[in-house]
Coordinates of C-alpha atoms in Angstrom, one line a residue:
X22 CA 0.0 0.0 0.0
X23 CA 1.6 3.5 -1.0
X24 CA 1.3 6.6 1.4
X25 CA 0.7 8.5 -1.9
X26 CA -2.6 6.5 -2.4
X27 CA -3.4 7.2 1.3
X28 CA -3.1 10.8 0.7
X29 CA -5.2 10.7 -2.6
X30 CA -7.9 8.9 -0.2
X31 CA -8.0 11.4 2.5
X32 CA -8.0 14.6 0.3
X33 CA -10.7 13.0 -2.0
X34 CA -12.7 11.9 1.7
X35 CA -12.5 16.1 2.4
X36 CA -13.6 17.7 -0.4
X37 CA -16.2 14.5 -1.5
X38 CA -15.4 16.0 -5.2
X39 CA -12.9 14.3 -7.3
X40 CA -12.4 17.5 -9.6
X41 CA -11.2 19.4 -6.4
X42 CA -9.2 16.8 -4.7
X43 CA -7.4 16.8 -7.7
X44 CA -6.7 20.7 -7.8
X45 CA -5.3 20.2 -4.5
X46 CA -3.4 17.8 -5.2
X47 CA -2.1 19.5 -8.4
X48 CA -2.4 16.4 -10.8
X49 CA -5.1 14.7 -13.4
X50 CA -8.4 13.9 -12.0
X51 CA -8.1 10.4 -13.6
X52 CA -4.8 9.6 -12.2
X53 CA -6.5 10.7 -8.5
X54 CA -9.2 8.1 -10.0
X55 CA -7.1 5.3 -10.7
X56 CA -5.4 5.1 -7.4
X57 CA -8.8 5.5 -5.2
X58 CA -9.8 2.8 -7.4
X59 CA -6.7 0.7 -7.0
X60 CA -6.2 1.3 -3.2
X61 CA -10.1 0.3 -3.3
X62 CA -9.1 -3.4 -4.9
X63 CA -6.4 -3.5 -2.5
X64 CA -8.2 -3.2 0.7
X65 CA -11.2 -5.4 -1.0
X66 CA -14.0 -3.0 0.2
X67 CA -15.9 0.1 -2.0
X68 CA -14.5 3.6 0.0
X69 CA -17.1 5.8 -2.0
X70 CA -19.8 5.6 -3.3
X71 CA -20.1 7.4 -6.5
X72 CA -22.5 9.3 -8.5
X73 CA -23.1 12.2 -11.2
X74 CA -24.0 14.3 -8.9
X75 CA -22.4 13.7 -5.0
X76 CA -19.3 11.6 -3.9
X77 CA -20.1 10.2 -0.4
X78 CA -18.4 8.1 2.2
X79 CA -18.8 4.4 2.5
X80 CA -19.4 3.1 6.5
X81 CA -16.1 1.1 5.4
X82 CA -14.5 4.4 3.6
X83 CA -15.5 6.1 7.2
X84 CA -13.8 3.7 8.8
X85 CA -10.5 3.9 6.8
X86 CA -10.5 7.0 6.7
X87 CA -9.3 8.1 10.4
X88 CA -7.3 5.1 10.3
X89 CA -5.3 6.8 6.8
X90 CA -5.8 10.0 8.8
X91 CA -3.4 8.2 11.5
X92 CA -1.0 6.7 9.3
X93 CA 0.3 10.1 7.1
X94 CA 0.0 12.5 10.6
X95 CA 2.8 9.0 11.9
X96 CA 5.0 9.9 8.7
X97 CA 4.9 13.4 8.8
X98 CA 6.1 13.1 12.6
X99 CA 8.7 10.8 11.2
X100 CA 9.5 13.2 8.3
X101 CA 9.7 16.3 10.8
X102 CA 12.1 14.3 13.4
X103 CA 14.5 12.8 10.8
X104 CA 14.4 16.9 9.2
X105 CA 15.2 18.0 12.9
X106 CA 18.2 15.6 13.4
X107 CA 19.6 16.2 9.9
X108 CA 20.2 19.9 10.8
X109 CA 22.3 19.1 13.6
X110 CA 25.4 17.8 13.1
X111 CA 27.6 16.2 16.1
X112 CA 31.0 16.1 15.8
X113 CA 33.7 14.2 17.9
X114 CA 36.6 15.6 18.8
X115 CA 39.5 15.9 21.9
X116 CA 40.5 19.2 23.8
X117 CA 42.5 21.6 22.1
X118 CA 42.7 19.4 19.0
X119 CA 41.3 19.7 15.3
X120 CA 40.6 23.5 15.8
X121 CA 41.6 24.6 12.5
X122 CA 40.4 21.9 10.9
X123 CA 37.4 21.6 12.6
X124 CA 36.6 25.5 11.1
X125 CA 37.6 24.7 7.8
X126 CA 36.1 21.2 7.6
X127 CA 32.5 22.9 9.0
X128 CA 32.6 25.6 6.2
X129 CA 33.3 23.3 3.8
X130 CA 30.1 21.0 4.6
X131 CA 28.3 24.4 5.1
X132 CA 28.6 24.8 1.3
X133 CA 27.1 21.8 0.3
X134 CA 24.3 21.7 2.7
X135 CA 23.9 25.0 4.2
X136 CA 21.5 25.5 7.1
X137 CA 22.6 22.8 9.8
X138 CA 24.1 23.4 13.3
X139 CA 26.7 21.7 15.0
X140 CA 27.9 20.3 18.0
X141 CA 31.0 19.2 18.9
X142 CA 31.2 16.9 21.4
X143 CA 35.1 16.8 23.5
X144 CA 35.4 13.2 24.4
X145 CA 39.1 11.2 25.0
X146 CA 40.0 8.8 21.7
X147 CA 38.3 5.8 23.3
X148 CA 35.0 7.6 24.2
X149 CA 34.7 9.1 21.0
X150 CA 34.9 6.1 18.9
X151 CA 32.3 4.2 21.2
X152 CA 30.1 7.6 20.6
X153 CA 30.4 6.9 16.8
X154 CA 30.0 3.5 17.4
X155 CA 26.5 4.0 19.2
X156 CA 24.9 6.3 17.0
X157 CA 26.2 10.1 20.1
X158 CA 27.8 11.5 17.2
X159 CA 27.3 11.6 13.4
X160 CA 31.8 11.6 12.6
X161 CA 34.7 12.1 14.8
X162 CA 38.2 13.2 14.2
X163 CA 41.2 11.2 15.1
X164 CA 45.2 11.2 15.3
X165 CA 46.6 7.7 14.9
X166 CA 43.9 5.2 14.1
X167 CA 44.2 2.6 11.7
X168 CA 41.3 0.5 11.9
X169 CA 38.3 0.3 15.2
X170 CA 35.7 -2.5 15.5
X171 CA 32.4 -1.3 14.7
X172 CA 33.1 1.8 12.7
X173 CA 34.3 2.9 9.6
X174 CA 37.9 5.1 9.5
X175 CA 38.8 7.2 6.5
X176 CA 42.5 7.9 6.3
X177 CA 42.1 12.0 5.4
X178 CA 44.7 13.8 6.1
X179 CA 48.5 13.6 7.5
X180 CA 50.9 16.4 9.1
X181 CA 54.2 16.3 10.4
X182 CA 54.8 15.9 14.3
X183 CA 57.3 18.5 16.3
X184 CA 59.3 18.2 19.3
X185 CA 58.2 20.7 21.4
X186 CA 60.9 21.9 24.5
X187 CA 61.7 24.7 26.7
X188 CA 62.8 28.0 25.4
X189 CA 65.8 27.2 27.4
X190 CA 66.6 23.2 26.6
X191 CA 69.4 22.9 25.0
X192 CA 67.9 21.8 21.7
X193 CA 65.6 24.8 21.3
X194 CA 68.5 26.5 18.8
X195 CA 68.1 23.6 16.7
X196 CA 66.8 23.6 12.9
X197 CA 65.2 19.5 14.0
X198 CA 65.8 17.0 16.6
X199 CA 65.6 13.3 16.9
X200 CA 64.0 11.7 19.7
X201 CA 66.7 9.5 20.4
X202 CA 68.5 12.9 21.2
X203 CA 65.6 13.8 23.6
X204 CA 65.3 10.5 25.6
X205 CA 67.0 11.6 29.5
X206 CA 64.6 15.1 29.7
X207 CA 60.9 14.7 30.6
X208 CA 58.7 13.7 28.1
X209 CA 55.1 15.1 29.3
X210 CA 52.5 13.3 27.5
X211 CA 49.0 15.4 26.8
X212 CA 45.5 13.7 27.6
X213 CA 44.3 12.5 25.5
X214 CA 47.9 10.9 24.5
X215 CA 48.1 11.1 21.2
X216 CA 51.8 11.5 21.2
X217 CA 52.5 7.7 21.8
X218 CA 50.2 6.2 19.2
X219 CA 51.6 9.1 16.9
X220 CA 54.7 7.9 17.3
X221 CA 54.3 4.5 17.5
X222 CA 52.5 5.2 13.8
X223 CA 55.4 6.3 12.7
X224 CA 58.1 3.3 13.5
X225 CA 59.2 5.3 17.1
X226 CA 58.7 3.4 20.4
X227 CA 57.8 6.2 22.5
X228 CA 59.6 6.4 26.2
X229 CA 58.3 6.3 29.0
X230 CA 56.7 9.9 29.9
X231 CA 54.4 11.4 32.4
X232 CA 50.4 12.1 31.5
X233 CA 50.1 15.8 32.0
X234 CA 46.6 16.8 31.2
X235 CA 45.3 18.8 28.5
X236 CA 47.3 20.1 25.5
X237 CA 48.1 23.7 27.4
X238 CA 48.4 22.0 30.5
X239 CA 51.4 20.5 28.9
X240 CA 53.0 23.3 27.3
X241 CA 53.3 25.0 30.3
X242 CA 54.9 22.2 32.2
X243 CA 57.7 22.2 29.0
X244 CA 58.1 26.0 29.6
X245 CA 58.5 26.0 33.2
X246 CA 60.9 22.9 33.0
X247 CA 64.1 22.8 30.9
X248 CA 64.3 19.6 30.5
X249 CA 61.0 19.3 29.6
X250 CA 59.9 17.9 25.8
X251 CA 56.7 17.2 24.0
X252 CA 55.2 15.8 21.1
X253 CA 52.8 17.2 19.0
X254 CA 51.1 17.5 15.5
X255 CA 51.7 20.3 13.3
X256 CA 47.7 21.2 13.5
X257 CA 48.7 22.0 17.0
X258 CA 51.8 23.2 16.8
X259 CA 50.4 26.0 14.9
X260 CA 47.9 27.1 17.7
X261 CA 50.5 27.7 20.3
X262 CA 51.2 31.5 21.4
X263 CA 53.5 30.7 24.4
X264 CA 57.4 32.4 24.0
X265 CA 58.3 29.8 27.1
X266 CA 58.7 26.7 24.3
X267 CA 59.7 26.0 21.1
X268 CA 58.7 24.1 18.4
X269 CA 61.2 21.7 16.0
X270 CA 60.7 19.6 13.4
X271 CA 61.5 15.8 14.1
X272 CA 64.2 14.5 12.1
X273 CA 64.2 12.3 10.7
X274 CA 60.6 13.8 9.2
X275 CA 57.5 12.2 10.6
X276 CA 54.4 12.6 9.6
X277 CA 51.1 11.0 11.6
X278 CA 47.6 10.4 9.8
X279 CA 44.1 12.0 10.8
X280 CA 40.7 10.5 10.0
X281 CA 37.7 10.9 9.9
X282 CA 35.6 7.9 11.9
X283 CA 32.0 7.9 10.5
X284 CA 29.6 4.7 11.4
X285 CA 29.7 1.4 9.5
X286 CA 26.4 1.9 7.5
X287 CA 26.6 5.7 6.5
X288 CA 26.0 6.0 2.9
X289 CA 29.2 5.9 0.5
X290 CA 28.0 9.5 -0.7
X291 CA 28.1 11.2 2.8
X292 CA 31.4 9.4 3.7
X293 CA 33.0 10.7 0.9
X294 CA 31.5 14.4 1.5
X295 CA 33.0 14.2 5.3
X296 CA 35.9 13.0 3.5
X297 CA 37.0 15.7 1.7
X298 CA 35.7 18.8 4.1
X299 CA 38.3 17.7 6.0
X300 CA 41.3 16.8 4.2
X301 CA 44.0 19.2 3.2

């Protein structure tokens, strides 16, 4: 049974006029005809009964008829509530991470489809592939993910990783820096630590460092300390306004990869729009 017959019904069962159900509904009187007539065979019963002069309601046409009434208010509620979630957009993401591209990635998917709001939602790596997972966000971003059960990850962009010390270590002069040459200081490792699974993607066993909070939390435990290093992508390399550190290139260069996690069954169309707003 098509909704569109159901609609035909109802709008015929208001006006009791074929002729001006059919104005309504801005087609052919015969094709409003045809489908009162086939939803008619359908249902095995007579909805109206017809004559030259009057169109009237059957008892079972009566009877239908709130029923139909029912049915299209349920779909419009349906329509309304799928048009209400569609125009917000929840987005995954870790503090102090992804800002840039977070803006640049939003305006891009603004272009396409203007008109939706968004969310984002600041949840540590594990929390925010459980939240894609279970439907609490629409994507995420991520630094260092290959593969997670349960979700798809697009590979969509990659940036190099810096050292980041104290103004006064006695690498800061340098034009890059190896780990190897960092290993003795005090590696300070952000939450949520991205710098070991960066690392680790890139062939370098991480040592052993102290978790140190948020992003900034860590940048000012580097510039207070002299011995004090860091880790961190160029994405956020870019964001920091502290003179107390400074920021080197590894050498030799590594890069780490960022993705986009979007759930399993998302259509191949919006995976690949999410895709690209967010790639370089």
């Amino acid at each position: 049974m098509e909704l569109r017959a159901l609609r035909y019904f109802v709008t015929v069962a208001e006006e009791l006029h074929f002729g001006r159900a059919a104005d309504r509904l801005r087609i052919a009187q015969p094709a409003v005809s045809r489908t009162i007539a086939r939803l008619e065979r359908e249902l095995g019963v007579q909805l109206f009964d017809r004559s030259p002069r009057r169109v009237r309601l059957t008892a079972a046409g009566r009877r239908v008829l709130e029923t139909a009434r029912e049915a299209l208010a349920a779909v419009d509620r349906v329509r309304a509530t799928a048009s209400a979630r569609a125009r917000v957009m929840r987005i995954g993401t870790g503090t102090g991470q992804f800002t840039a591209r977070l803006e640049r990635g939003i305006d891009a998917l603004r272009e396409r489809a203007p008109g939706f709001d968004v969310v984002l939602v600041d949840l540590p790596l594990t929390a925010r592939l459980n939240a894609v997972r279970q439907g609490d966000v629409d994507l995420a971003l991520a630094r260092g993910v290959r593969s997670a059960p349960g979700v798809r990850v697009l590979p969509t962009w990659t940036e190099p990783l810096f050292a980041v010390v104290s103004a006064r270590h006695p690498a800061a002069g340098r034009a890059a820096v190896g780990v190897a040459d960092l290993v003795g200081g005090d590696l300070r490792i952000p939450s949520p630590d991205s710098v070991s699974a960066s690392l680790r993607e890139a062939g370098i066993e991480p040592p052993p460092g102290r978790p140190s909070g948020t992003v900034q939390d860590t940048l000012v435990e580097v510039g207070s300390d002299p011995r004090g290093w860091t880790v961190l992508p160029a994405d956020q390399v870019a964001e920091i306004r502290s003179a107390r550190v400074r920021a080197i290139p590894l050498a030799p260069r590594t890069t780490v990869t960022g993705s986009v996690i979007v759930p399993q069954d998302l259509p191949c169309a919006c995976a690949a729009a999410h895709h690209s707003a967010f790639g370089d």
